């Protein structure tokens, strides 16, 4: 099996663009054939059992049994996300992302650009992004330190777009500021969190390497 990286061509950038659009949630509320390019639409929903109000998960589950069914419900999103990433990666899309995003991610956040697609995914699907991050680390594309920083970036307000426009949408009518402003604050706080973590990690490293008095 060859370890040679795929070449970056126009197809790489095209697939990267389509993947970003798919994971961004921009097409969630569009109608027609364009919905086929939305991740949540492709992920779909569980059907309801005939004569019942809920799906196979039901309602009121507790303990290990409830947790198992909840985890089982996460599997389709993770599998679908990793499948899409495999296709994009096979055509050099992740390498293209690294070239485009590294000049921004690396100096500001200490995270390589190859994490760009996973970051876009984290704005809509926490589960899919977690699977992608695990895949990047196991493939040796990111170091343990970079994984730690990237997890910090994701978990600060994870599923940002999905949660903001679903849970907070009810408050839009009473907002006194532009709707996009609180969203911008969330992204700024994400970056601040990563920066603080970088400083803490740098201080710990300095203490470990400092000669004993």
mmCIF file with all atom_site columns, C-alpha atoms in Angstrom:
data_model
loop_
_atom_site.group_PDB
_atom_site.id
_atom_site.type_symbol
_atom_site.label_atom_id
_atom_site.label_alt_id
_atom_site.label_comp_id
_atom_site.label_asym_id
_atom_site.label_entity_id
_atom_site.label_seq_id
_atom_site.pdbx_PDB_ins_code
_atom_site.Cartn_x
_atom_site.Cartn_y
_atom_site.Cartn_z
_atom_site.occupancy
_atom_site.B_iso_or_equiv
_atom_site.pdbx_formal_charge
_atom_site.auth_seq_id
_atom_site.auth_comp_id
_atom_site.auth_asym_id
_atom_site.auth_atom_id
_atom_site.pdbx_PDB_model_num
ATOM 1   C CA . UNK A 1 1   ? 0.000   0.000  0.000  1.00 0.00 ? 1   UNK A CA 1
ATOM 2   C CA . UNK A 1 2   ? 1.427   3.354  -1.048 1.00 0.00 ? 2   UNK A CA 1
ATOM 3   C CA . UNK A 1 3   ? 1.706   6.207  1.459  1.00 0.00 ? 3   UNK A CA 1
ATOM 4   C CA . UNK A 1 4   ? 2.057   8.792  -1.318 1.00 0.00 ? 4   UNK A CA 1
ATOM 5   C CA . UNK A 1 5   ? -0.194  11.796 -0.769 1.00 0.00 ? 5   UNK A CA 1
ATOM 6   C CA . UNK A 1 6   ? -2.777  12.599 -3.457 1.00 0.00 ? 6   UNK A CA 1
ATOM 7   C CA . UNK A 1 7   ? -2.003  15.533 -5.724 1.00 0.00 ? 7   UNK A CA 1
ATOM 8   C CA . UNK A 1 8   ? -3.886  18.773 -5.208 1.00 0.00 ? 8   UNK A CA 1
ATOM 9   C CA . UNK A 1 9   ? -5.869  19.663 -8.338 1.00 0.00 ? 9   UNK A CA 1
ATOM 10  C CA . UNK A 1 10  ? -8.948  21.723 -9.135 1.00 0.00 ? 10  UNK A CA 1
ATOM 11  C CA . UNK A 1 11  ? -11.014 18.686 -8.170 1.00 0.00 ? 11  UNK A CA 1
ATOM 12  C CA . UNK A 1 12  ? -9.473  18.870 -4.672 1.00 0.00 ? 12  UNK A CA 1
ATOM 13  C CA . UNK A 1 13  ? -10.603 22.462 -4.223 1.00 0.00 ? 13  UNK A CA 1
ATOM 14  C CA . UNK A 1 14  ? -14.040 21.732 -5.717 1.00 0.00 ? 14  UNK A CA 1
ATOM 15  C CA . UNK A 1 15  ? -14.666 18.828 -3.331 1.00 0.00 ? 15  UNK A CA 1
ATOM 16  C CA . UNK A 1 16  ? -13.358 20.883 -0.417 1.00 0.00 ? 16  UNK A CA 1
ATOM 17  C CA . UNK A 1 17  ? -15.762 23.695 -1.291 1.00 0.00 ? 17  UNK A CA 1
ATOM 18  C CA . UNK A 1 18  ? -18.704 21.295 -1.599 1.00 0.00 ? 18  UNK A CA 1
ATOM 19  C CA . UNK A 1 19  ? -17.816 19.679 1.731  1.00 0.00 ? 19  UNK A CA 1
ATOM 20  C CA . UNK A 1 20  ? -17.603 23.072 3.460  1.00 0.00 ? 20  UNK A CA 1
ATOM 21  C CA . UNK A 1 21  ? -21.012 24.030 2.077  1.00 0.00 ? 21  UNK A CA 1
ATOM 22  C CA . UNK A 1 22  ? -22.420 20.649 3.104  1.00 0.00 ? 22  UNK A CA 1
ATOM 23  C CA . UNK A 1 23  ? -21.165 20.868 6.697  1.00 0.00 ? 23  UNK A CA 1
ATOM 24  C CA . UNK A 1 24  ? -21.789 24.603 7.154  1.00 0.00 ? 24  UNK A CA 1
ATOM 25  C CA . UNK A 1 25  ? -25.587 24.371 7.387  1.00 0.00 ? 25  UNK A CA 1
ATOM 26  C CA . UNK A 1 26  ? -26.058 27.083 4.756  1.00 0.00 ? 26  UNK A CA 1
ATOM 27  C CA . UNK A 1 27  ? -28.459 24.891 2.776  1.00 0.00 ? 27  UNK A CA 1
ATOM 28  C CA . UNK A 1 28  ? -30.464 23.530 5.698  1.00 0.00 ? 28  UNK A CA 1
ATOM 29  C CA . UNK A 1 29  ? -33.587 25.560 4.941  1.00 0.00 ? 29  UNK A CA 1
ATOM 30  C CA . UNK A 1 30  ? -33.421 25.688 1.160  1.00 0.00 ? 30  UNK A CA 1
ATOM 31  C CA . UNK A 1 31  ? -35.934 23.763 -0.889 1.00 0.00 ? 31  UNK A CA 1
ATOM 32  C CA . UNK A 1 32  ? -35.522 21.506 -3.878 1.00 0.00 ? 32  UNK A CA 1
ATOM 33  C CA . UNK A 1 33  ? -32.526 19.515 -5.047 1.00 0.00 ? 33  UNK A CA 1
ATOM 34  C CA . UNK A 1 34  ? -30.039 21.781 -3.243 1.00 0.00 ? 34  UNK A CA 1
ATOM 35  C CA . UNK A 1 35  ? -30.992 20.076 0.038  1.00 0.00 ? 35  UNK A CA 1
ATOM 36  C CA . UNK A 1 36  ? -29.018 17.064 -1.181 1.00 0.00 ? 36  UNK A CA 1
ATOM 37  C CA . UNK A 1 37  ? -25.883 19.089 -0.372 1.00 0.00 ? 37  UNK A CA 1
ATOM 38  C CA . UNK A 1 38  ? -26.836 19.631 3.276  1.00 0.00 ? 38  UNK A CA 1
ATOM 39  C CA . UNK A 1 39  ? -25.345 17.329 5.895  1.00 0.00 ? 39  UNK A CA 1
ATOM 40  C CA . UNK A 1 40  ? -28.362 17.331 8.214  1.00 0.00 ? 40  UNK A CA 1
ATOM 41  C CA . UNK A 1 41  ? -30.685 16.549 5.322  1.00 0.00 ? 41  UNK A CA 1
ATOM 42  C CA . UNK A 1 42  ? -28.519 13.617 4.255  1.00 0.00 ? 42  UNK A CA 1
ATOM 43  C CA . UNK A 1 43  ? -28.280 12.444 7.865  1.00 0.00 ? 43  UNK A CA 1
ATOM 44  C CA . UNK A 1 44  ? -32.072 12.448 8.014  1.00 0.00 ? 44  UNK A CA 1
ATOM 45  C CA . UNK A 1 45  ? -34.294 11.556 10.957 1.00 0.00 ? 45  UNK A CA 1
ATOM 46  C CA . UNK A 1 46  ? -35.603 8.349  12.454 1.00 0.00 ? 46  UNK A CA 1
ATOM 47  C CA . UNK A 1 47  ? -39.138 7.430  11.435 1.00 0.00 ? 47  UNK A CA 1
ATOM 48  C CA . UNK A 1 48  ? -41.894 7.063  13.995 1.00 0.00 ? 48  UNK A CA 1
ATOM 49  C CA . UNK A 1 49  ? -43.343 3.728  15.017 1.00 0.00 ? 49  UNK A CA 1
ATOM 50  C CA . UNK A 1 50  ? -46.878 3.203  13.735 1.00 0.00 ? 50  UNK A CA 1
ATOM 51  C CA . UNK A 1 51  ? -49.382 4.320  16.350 1.00 0.00 ? 51  UNK A CA 1
ATOM 52  C CA . UNK A 1 52  ? -46.727 5.871  18.584 1.00 0.00 ? 52  UNK A CA 1
ATOM 53  C CA . UNK A 1 53  ? -45.580 9.460  19.050 1.00 0.00 ? 53  UNK A CA 1
ATOM 54  C CA . UNK A 1 54  ? -41.852 8.776  19.208 1.00 0.00 ? 54  UNK A CA 1
ATOM 55  C CA . UNK A 1 55  ? -39.234 6.808  17.287 1.00 0.00 ? 55  UNK A CA 1
ATOM 56  C CA . UNK A 1 56  ? -37.431 3.648  18.367 1.00 0.00 ? 56  UNK A CA 1
ATOM 57  C CA . UNK A 1 57  ? -35.594 5.569  21.107 1.00 0.00 ? 57  UNK A CA 1
ATOM 58  C CA . UNK A 1 58  ? -38.884 6.372  22.801 1.00 0.00 ? 58  UNK A CA 1
ATOM 59  C CA . UNK A 1 59  ? -39.110 8.832  25.673 1.00 0.00 ? 59  UNK A CA 1
ATOM 60  C CA . UNK A 1 60  ? -38.277 8.748  29.361 1.00 0.00 ? 60  UNK A CA 1
ATOM 61  C CA . UNK A 1 61  ? -35.344 6.343  29.066 1.00 0.00 ? 61  UNK A CA 1
ATOM 62  C CA . UNK A 1 62  ? -32.813 6.372  31.911 1.00 0.00 ? 62  UNK A CA 1
ATOM 63  C CA . UNK A 1 63  ? -29.600 4.693  32.972 1.00 0.00 ? 63  UNK A CA 1
ATOM 64  C CA . UNK A 1 64  ? -27.342 2.591  30.784 1.00 0.00 ? 64  UNK A CA 1
ATOM 65  C CA . UNK A 1 65  ? -30.195 1.541  28.478 1.00 0.00 ? 65  UNK A CA 1
ATOM 66  C CA . UNK A 1 66  ? -31.169 5.132  27.701 1.00 0.00 ? 66  UNK A CA 1
ATOM 67  C CA . UNK A 1 67  ? -27.530 6.070  27.208 1.00 0.00 ? 67  UNK A CA 1
ATOM 68  C CA . UNK A 1 68  ? -26.991 3.170  24.811 1.00 0.00 ? 68  UNK A CA 1
ATOM 69  C CA . UNK A 1 69  ? -29.914 4.166  22.589 1.00 0.00 ? 69  UNK A CA 1
ATOM 70  C CA . UNK A 1 70  ? -28.741 7.793  22.622 1.00 0.00 ? 70  UNK A CA 1
ATOM 71  C CA . UNK A 1 71  ? -25.233 6.721  21.560 1.00 0.00 ? 71  UNK A CA 1
ATOM 72  C CA . UNK A 1 72  ? -26.696 4.454  18.886 1.00 0.00 ? 72  UNK A CA 1
ATOM 73  C CA . UNK A 1 73  ? -28.553 7.428  17.471 1.00 0.00 ? 73  UNK A CA 1
ATOM 74  C CA . UNK A 1 74  ? -25.253 9.319  17.062 1.00 0.00 ? 74  UNK A CA 1
ATOM 75  C CA . UNK A 1 75  ? -23.669 6.624  14.907 1.00 0.00 ? 75  UNK A CA 1
ATOM 76  C CA . UNK A 1 76  ? -25.264 7.589  11.528 1.00 0.00 ? 76  UNK A CA 1
ATOM 77  C CA . UNK A 1 77  ? -23.961 11.175 11.694 1.00 0.00 ? 77  UNK A CA 1
ATOM 78  C CA . UNK A 1 78  ? -20.431 10.049 12.553 1.00 0.00 ? 78  UNK A CA 1
ATOM 79  C CA . UNK A 1 79  ? -20.330 7.350  9.877  1.00 0.00 ? 79  UNK A CA 1
ATOM 80  C CA . UNK A 1 80  ? -21.702 9.713  7.214  1.00 0.00 ? 80  UNK A CA 1
ATOM 81  C CA . UNK A 1 81  ? -19.262 12.494 8.149  1.00 0.00 ? 81  UNK A CA 1
ATOM 82  C CA . UNK A 1 82  ? -16.241 10.174 8.072  1.00 0.00 ? 82  UNK A CA 1
ATOM 83  C CA . UNK A 1 83  ? -17.341 8.755  4.729  1.00 0.00 ? 83  UNK A CA 1
ATOM 84  C CA . UNK A 1 84  ? -17.533 12.229 3.200  1.00 0.00 ? 84  UNK A CA 1
ATOM 85  C CA . UNK A 1 85  ? -14.119 13.121 4.621  1.00 0.00 ? 85  UNK A CA 1
ATOM 86  C CA . UNK A 1 86  ? -12.618 9.933  3.171  1.00 0.00 ? 86  UNK A CA 1
ATOM 87  C CA . UNK A 1 87  ? -13.787 10.937 -0.303 1.00 0.00 ? 87  UNK A CA 1
ATOM 88  C CA . UNK A 1 88  ? -12.529 14.512 0.048  1.00 0.00 ? 88  UNK A CA 1
ATOM 89  C CA . UNK A 1 89  ? -9.199  13.303 1.452  1.00 0.00 ? 89  UNK A CA 1
ATOM 90  C CA . UNK A 1 90  ? -8.783  10.745 -1.338 1.00 0.00 ? 90  UNK A CA 1
ATOM 91  C CA . UNK A 1 91  ? -8.843  13.527 -3.908 1.00 0.00 ? 91  UNK A CA 1
ATOM 92  C CA . UNK A 1 92  ? -6.483  15.797 -1.972 1.00 0.00 ? 92  UNK A CA 1
ATOM 93  C CA . UNK A 1 93  ? -9.153  18.012 -0.443 1.00 0.00 ? 93  UNK A CA 1
ATOM 94  C CA . UNK A 1 94  ? -7.670  17.999 3.065  1.00 0.00 ? 94  UNK A CA 1
ATOM 95  C CA . UNK A 1 95  ? -4.252  18.935 1.696  1.00 0.00 ? 95  UNK A CA 1
ATOM 96  C CA . UNK A 1 96  ? -5.931  21.801 -0.165 1.00 0.00 ? 96  UNK A CA 1
ATOM 97  C CA . UNK A 1 97  ? -7.573  22.877 3.105  1.00 0.00 ? 97  UNK A CA 1
ATOM 98  C CA . UNK A 1 98  ? -4.201  22.801 4.830  1.00 0.00 ? 98  UNK A CA 1
ATOM 99  C CA . UNK A 1 99  ? -2.668  25.066 2.185  1.00 0.00 ? 99  UNK A CA 1
ATOM 100 C CA . UNK A 1 100 ? -5.551  27.540 2.353  1.00 0.00 ? 100 UNK A CA 1
ATOM 101 C CA . UNK A 1 101 ? -6.180  27.694 6.095  1.00 0.00 ? 101 UNK A CA 1
ATOM 102 C CA . UNK A 1 102 ? -2.731  27.102 7.651  1.00 0.00 ? 102 UNK A CA 1
ATOM 103 C CA . UNK A 1 103 ? -1.635  30.752 7.151  1.00 0.00 ? 103 UNK A CA 1
ATOM 104 C CA . UNK A 1 104 ? -4.578  31.724 9.389  1.00 0.00 ? 104 UNK A CA 1
ATOM 105 C CA . UNK A 1 105 ? -4.976  28.809 11.797 1.00 0.00 ? 105 UNK A CA 1
ATOM 106 C CA . UNK A 1 106 ? -1.318  28.080 12.528 1.00 0.00 ? 106 UNK A CA 1
ATOM 107 C CA . UNK A 1 107 ? -0.054  31.487 13.695 1.00 0.00 ? 107 UNK A CA 1
ATOM 108 C CA . UNK A 1 108 ? -3.277  32.554 15.432 1.00 0.00 ? 108 UNK A CA 1
ATOM 109 C CA . UNK A 1 109 ? -4.424  29.297 17.038 1.00 0.00 ? 109 UNK A CA 1
ATOM 110 C CA . UNK A 1 110 ? -1.525  26.855 16.724 1.00 0.00 ? 110 UNK A CA 1
ATOM 111 C CA . UNK A 1 111 ? -3.699  24.475 14.717 1.00 0.00 ? 111 UNK A CA 1
ATOM 112 C CA . UNK A 1 112 ? -2.793  23.191 11.220 1.00 0.00 ? 112 UNK A CA 1
ATOM 113 C CA . UNK A 1 113 ? -5.069  23.986 8.303  1.00 0.00 ? 113 UNK A CA 1
ATOM 114 C CA . UNK A 1 114 ? -5.844  20.312 7.728  1.00 0.00 ? 114 UNK A CA 1
ATOM 115 C CA . UNK A 1 115 ? -8.275  20.701 10.654 1.00 0.00 ? 115 UNK A CA 1
ATOM 116 C CA . UNK A 1 116 ? -10.289 23.252 8.676  1.00 0.00 ? 116 UNK A CA 1
ATOM 117 C CA . UNK A 1 117 ? -12.948 20.868 7.391  1.00 0.00 ? 117 UNK A CA 1
ATOM 118 C CA . UNK A 1 118 ? -13.407 19.306 10.827 1.00 0.00 ? 118 UNK A CA 1
ATOM 119 C CA . UNK A 1 119 ? -13.806 22.796 12.293 1.00 0.00 ? 119 UNK A CA 1
ATOM 120 C CA . UNK A 1 120 ? -16.486 23.661 9.734  1.00 0.00 ? 120 UNK A CA 1
ATOM 121 C CA . UNK A 1 121 ? -18.206 20.397 10.630 1.00 0.00 ? 121 UNK A CA 1
ATOM 122 C CA . UNK A 1 122 ? -18.095 21.227 14.352 1.00 0.00 ? 122 UNK A CA 1
ATOM 123 C CA . UNK A 1 123 ? -20.242 24.288 13.673 1.00 0.00 ? 123 UNK A CA 1
ATOM 124 C CA . UNK A 1 124 ? -23.113 21.977 12.738 1.00 0.00 ? 124 UNK A CA 1
ATOM 125 C CA . UNK A 1 125 ? -22.368 18.452 13.978 1.00 0.00 ? 125 UNK A CA 1
ATOM 126 C CA . UNK A 1 126 ? -20.472 17.843 17.213 1.00 0.00 ? 126 UNK A CA 1
ATOM 127 C CA . UNK A 1 127 ? -20.411 14.086 16.637 1.00 0.00 ? 127 UNK A CA 1
ATOM 128 C CA . UNK A 1 128 ? -19.122 14.226 13.065 1.00 0.00 ? 128 UNK A CA 1
ATOM 129 C CA . UNK A 1 129 ? -16.373 16.676 14.033 1.00 0.00 ? 129 UNK A CA 1
ATOM 130 C CA . UNK A 1 130 ? -15.293 14.481 16.953 1.00 0.00 ? 130 UNK A CA 1
ATOM 131 C CA . UNK A 1 131 ? -14.953 11.510 14.611 1.00 0.00 ? 131 UNK A CA 1
ATOM 132 C CA . UNK A 1 132 ? -12.949 13.577 12.129 1.00 0.00 ? 132 UNK A CA 1
ATOM 133 C CA . UNK A 1 133 ? -10.601 14.823 14.858 1.00 0.00 ? 133 UNK A CA 1
ATOM 134 C CA . UNK A 1 134 ? -9.977  11.280 16.041 1.00 0.00 ? 134 UNK A CA 1
ATOM 135 C CA . UNK A 1 135 ? -9.265  10.232 12.456 1.00 0.00 ? 135 UNK A CA 1
ATOM 136 C CA . UNK A 1 136 ? -6.784  13.084 11.926 1.00 0.00 ? 136 UNK A CA 1
ATOM 137 C CA . UNK A 1 137 ? -4.899  12.216 15.117 1.00 0.00 ? 137 UNK A CA 1
ATOM 138 C CA . UNK A 1 138 ? -4.746  8.484  14.416 1.00 0.00 ? 138 UNK A CA 1
ATOM 139 C CA . UNK A 1 139 ? -3.482  9.207  10.880 1.00 0.00 ? 139 UNK A CA 1
ATOM 140 C CA . UNK A 1 140 ? -0.651  11.312 12.322 1.00 0.00 ? 140 UNK A CA 1
ATOM 141 C CA . UNK A 1 141 ? -1.936  14.482 10.648 1.00 0.00 ? 141 UNK A CA 1
ATOM 142 C CA . UNK A 1 142 ? -2.030  16.376 13.958 1.00 0.00 ? 142 UNK A CA 1
ATOM 143 C CA . UNK A 1 143 ? 0.030   16.064 17.134 1.00 0.00 ? 143 UNK A CA 1
ATOM 144 C CA . UNK A 1 144 ? -1.301  15.510 20.634 1.00 0.00 ? 144 UNK A CA 1
ATOM 145 C CA . UNK A 1 145 ? -0.815  19.203 21.421 1.00 0.00 ? 145 UNK A CA 1
ATOM 146 C CA . UNK A 1 146 ? -2.645  20.261 18.262 1.00 0.00 ? 146 UNK A CA 1
ATOM 147 C CA . UNK A 1 147 ? -5.463  17.843 19.067 1.00 0.00 ? 147 UNK A CA 1
ATOM 148 C CA . UNK A 1 148 ? -5.807  19.365 22.533 1.00 0.00 ? 148 UNK A CA 1
ATOM 149 C CA . UNK A 1 149 ? -5.978  22.893 21.125 1.00 0.00 ? 149 UNK A CA 1
ATOM 150 C CA . UNK A 1 150 ? -8.408  21.838 18.430 1.00 0.00 ? 150 UNK A CA 1
ATOM 151 C CA . UNK A 1 151 ? -10.703 20.153 20.951 1.00 0.00 ? 151 UNK A CA 1
ATOM 152 C CA . UNK A 1 152 ? -10.698 23.376 22.971 1.00 0.00 ? 152 UNK A CA 1
ATOM 153 C CA . UNK A 1 153 ? -11.683 25.320 19.853 1.00 0.00 ? 153 UNK A CA 1
ATOM 154 C CA . UNK A 1 154 ? -14.544 22.941 19.113 1.00 0.00 ? 154 UNK A CA 1
ATOM 155 C CA . UNK A 1 155 ? -15.936 22.356 22.588 1.00 0.00 ? 155 UNK A CA 1
ATOM 156 C CA . UNK A 1 156 ? -16.285 26.058 23.377 1.00 0.00 ? 156 UNK A CA 1
ATOM 157 C CA . UNK A 1 157 ? -19.773 26.492 21.991 1.00 0.00 ? 157 UNK A CA 1
ATOM 158 C CA . UNK A 1 158 ? -19.787 23.295 19.931 1.00 0.00 ? 158 UNK A CA 1
ATOM 159 C CA . UNK A 1 159 ? -22.443 22.923 17.244 1.00 0.00 ? 159 UNK A CA 1
ATOM 160 C CA . UNK A 1 160 ? -22.414 26.728 17.083 1.00 0.00 ? 160 UNK A CA 1
ATOM 161 C CA . UNK A 1 161 ? -24.525 27.331 13.986 1.00 0.00 ? 161 UNK A CA 1
ATOM 162 C CA . UNK A 1 162 ? -27.062 24.588 14.712 1.00 0.00 ? 162 UNK A CA 1
ATOM 163 C CA . UNK A 1 163 ? -27.573 25.517 18.359 1.00 0.00 ? 163 UNK A CA 1
ATOM 164 C CA . UNK A 1 164 ? -27.592 29.257 17.759 1.00 0.00 ? 164 UNK A CA 1
ATOM 165 C CA . UNK A 1 165 ? -30.221 29.229 15.032 1.00 0.00 ? 165 UNK A CA 1
ATOM 166 C CA . UNK A 1 166 ? -32.379 26.610 16.740 1.00 0.00 ? 166 UNK A CA 1
ATOM 167 C CA . UNK A 1 167 ? -32.205 27.327 20.478 1.00 0.00 ? 167 UNK A CA 1
ATOM 168 C CA . UNK A 1 168 ? -31.641 31.101 20.296 1.00 0.00 ? 168 UNK A CA 1
ATOM 169 C CA . UNK A 1 169 ? -33.915 31.803 17.314 1.00 0.00 ? 169 UNK A CA 1
ATOM 170 C CA . UNK A 1 170 ? -36.871 32.411 19.654 1.00 0.00 ? 170 UNK A CA 1
ATOM 171 C CA . UNK A 1 171 ? -35.056 35.459 21.074 1.00 0.00 ? 171 UNK A CA 1
ATOM 172 C CA . UNK A 1 172 ? -34.231 37.075 17.730 1.00 0.00 ? 172 UNK A CA 1
ATOM 173 C CA . UNK A 1 173 ? -37.366 39.239 17.916 1.00 0.00 ? 173 UNK A CA 1
ATOM 174 C CA . UNK A 1 174 ? -36.199 40.938 21.129 1.00 0.00 ? 174 UNK A CA 1
ATOM 175 C CA . UNK A 1 175 ? -32.527 41.368 20.152 1.00 0.00 ? 175 UNK A CA 1
ATOM 176 C CA . UNK A 1 176 ? -31.386 44.986 20.359 1.00 0.00 ? 176 UNK A CA 1
ATOM 177 C CA . UNK A 1 177 ? -28.164 44.171 18.475 1.00 0.00 ? 177 UNK A CA 1
ATOM 178 C CA . UNK A 1 178 ? -27.696 42.656 15.015 1.00 0.00 ? 178 UNK A CA 1
ATOM 179 C CA . UNK A 1 179 ? -28.393 38.918 15.039 1.00 0.00 ? 179 UNK A CA 1
ATOM 180 C CA . UNK A 1 180 ? -24.894 38.166 13.812 1.00 0.00 ? 180 UNK A CA 1
ATOM 181 C CA . UNK A 1 181 ? -23.198 40.052 16.693 1.00 0.00 ? 181 UNK A CA 1
ATOM 182 C CA . UNK A 1 182 ? -23.713 37.425 19.456 1.00 0.00 ? 182 UNK A CA 1
ATOM 183 C CA . UNK A 1 183 ? -22.545 34.784 16.987 1.00 0.00 ? 183 UNK A CA 1
ATOM 184 C CA . UNK A 1 184 ? -19.376 36.785 16.391 1.00 0.00 ? 184 UNK A CA 1
ATOM 185 C CA . UNK A 1 185 ? -18.835 37.004 20.170 1.00 0.00 ? 185 UNK A CA 1
ATOM 186 C CA . UNK A 1 186 ? -19.039 33.204 20.399 1.00 0.00 ? 186 UNK A CA 1
ATOM 187 C CA . UNK A 1 187 ? -16.311 32.831 17.766 1.00 0.00 ? 187 UNK A CA 1
ATOM 188 C CA . UNK A 1 188 ? -14.135 35.426 19.504 1.00 0.00 ? 188 UNK A CA 1
ATOM 189 C CA . UNK A 1 189 ? -14.525 33.555 22.801 1.00 0.00 ? 189 UNK A CA 1
ATOM 190 C CA . UNK A 1 190 ? -13.522 30.340 21.049 1.00 0.00 ? 190 UNK A CA 1
ATOM 191 C CA . UNK A 1 191 ? -10.281 31.968 19.906 1.00 0.00 ? 191 UNK A CA 1
ATOM 192 C CA . UNK A 1 192 ? -9.654  33.459 23.353 1.00 0.00 ? 192 UNK A CA 1
ATOM 193 C CA . UNK A 1 193 ? -10.073 30.015 24.928 1.00 0.00 ? 193 UNK A CA 1
ATOM 194 C CA . UNK A 1 194 ? -7.522  28.468 22.562 1.00 0.00 ? 194 UNK A CA 1
ATOM 195 C CA . UNK A 1 195 ? -5.092  31.345 23.166 1.00 0.00 ? 195 UNK A CA 1
ATOM 196 C CA . UNK A 1 196 ? -5.325  30.933 26.945 1.00 0.00 ? 196 UNK A CA 1
ATOM 197 C CA . UNK A 1 197 ? -4.786  27.187 26.616 1.00 0.00 ? 197 UNK A CA 1
ATOM 198 C CA . UNK A 1 198 ? -1.703  27.796 24.448 1.00 0.00 ? 198 UNK A CA 1
ATOM 199 C CA . UNK A 1 199 ? -0.289  30.120 27.105 1.00 0.00 ? 199 UNK A CA 1
ATOM 200 C CA . UNK A 1 200 ? -0.936  27.569 29.863 1.00 0.00 ? 200 UNK A CA 1
ATOM 201 C CA . UNK A 1 201 ? 0.708   24.778 27.841 1.00 0.00 ? 201 UNK A CA 1
ATOM 202 C CA . UNK A 1 202 ? 3.691   27.016 27.040 1.00 0.00 ? 202 UNK A CA 1
ATOM 203 C CA . UNK A 1 203 ? 4.122   27.905 30.736 1.00 0.00 ? 203 UNK A CA 1
ATOM 204 C CA . UNK A 1 204 ? 3.971   24.236 31.754 1.00 0.00 ? 204 UNK A CA 1
ATOM 205 C CA . UNK A 1 205 ? 6.565   23.353 29.129 1.00 0.00 ? 205 UNK A CA 1
ATOM 206 C CA . UNK A 1 206 ? 8.826   26.156 30.309 1.00 0.00 ? 206 UNK A CA 1
ATOM 207 C CA . UNK A 1 207 ? 8.558   24.954 33.934 1.00 0.00 ? 207 UNK A CA 1
ATOM 208 C CA . UNK A 1 208 ? 9.439   21.381 32.941 1.00 0.00 ? 208 UNK A CA 1
ATOM 209 C CA . UNK A 1 209 ? 12.486  22.441 30.936 1.00 0.00 ? 209 UNK A CA 1
ATOM 210 C CA . UNK A 1 210 ? 13.723  25.009 33.453 1.00 0.00 ? 210 UNK A CA 1
ATOM 211 C CA . UNK A 1 211 ? 16.856  23.911 35.383 1.00 0.00 ? 211 UNK A CA 1
ATOM 212 C CA . UNK A 1 212 ? 16.317  23.102 39.034 1.00 0.00 ? 212 UNK A CA 1
ATOM 213 C CA . UNK A 1 213 ? 17.349  25.865 41.387 1.00 0.00 ? 213 UNK A CA 1
#
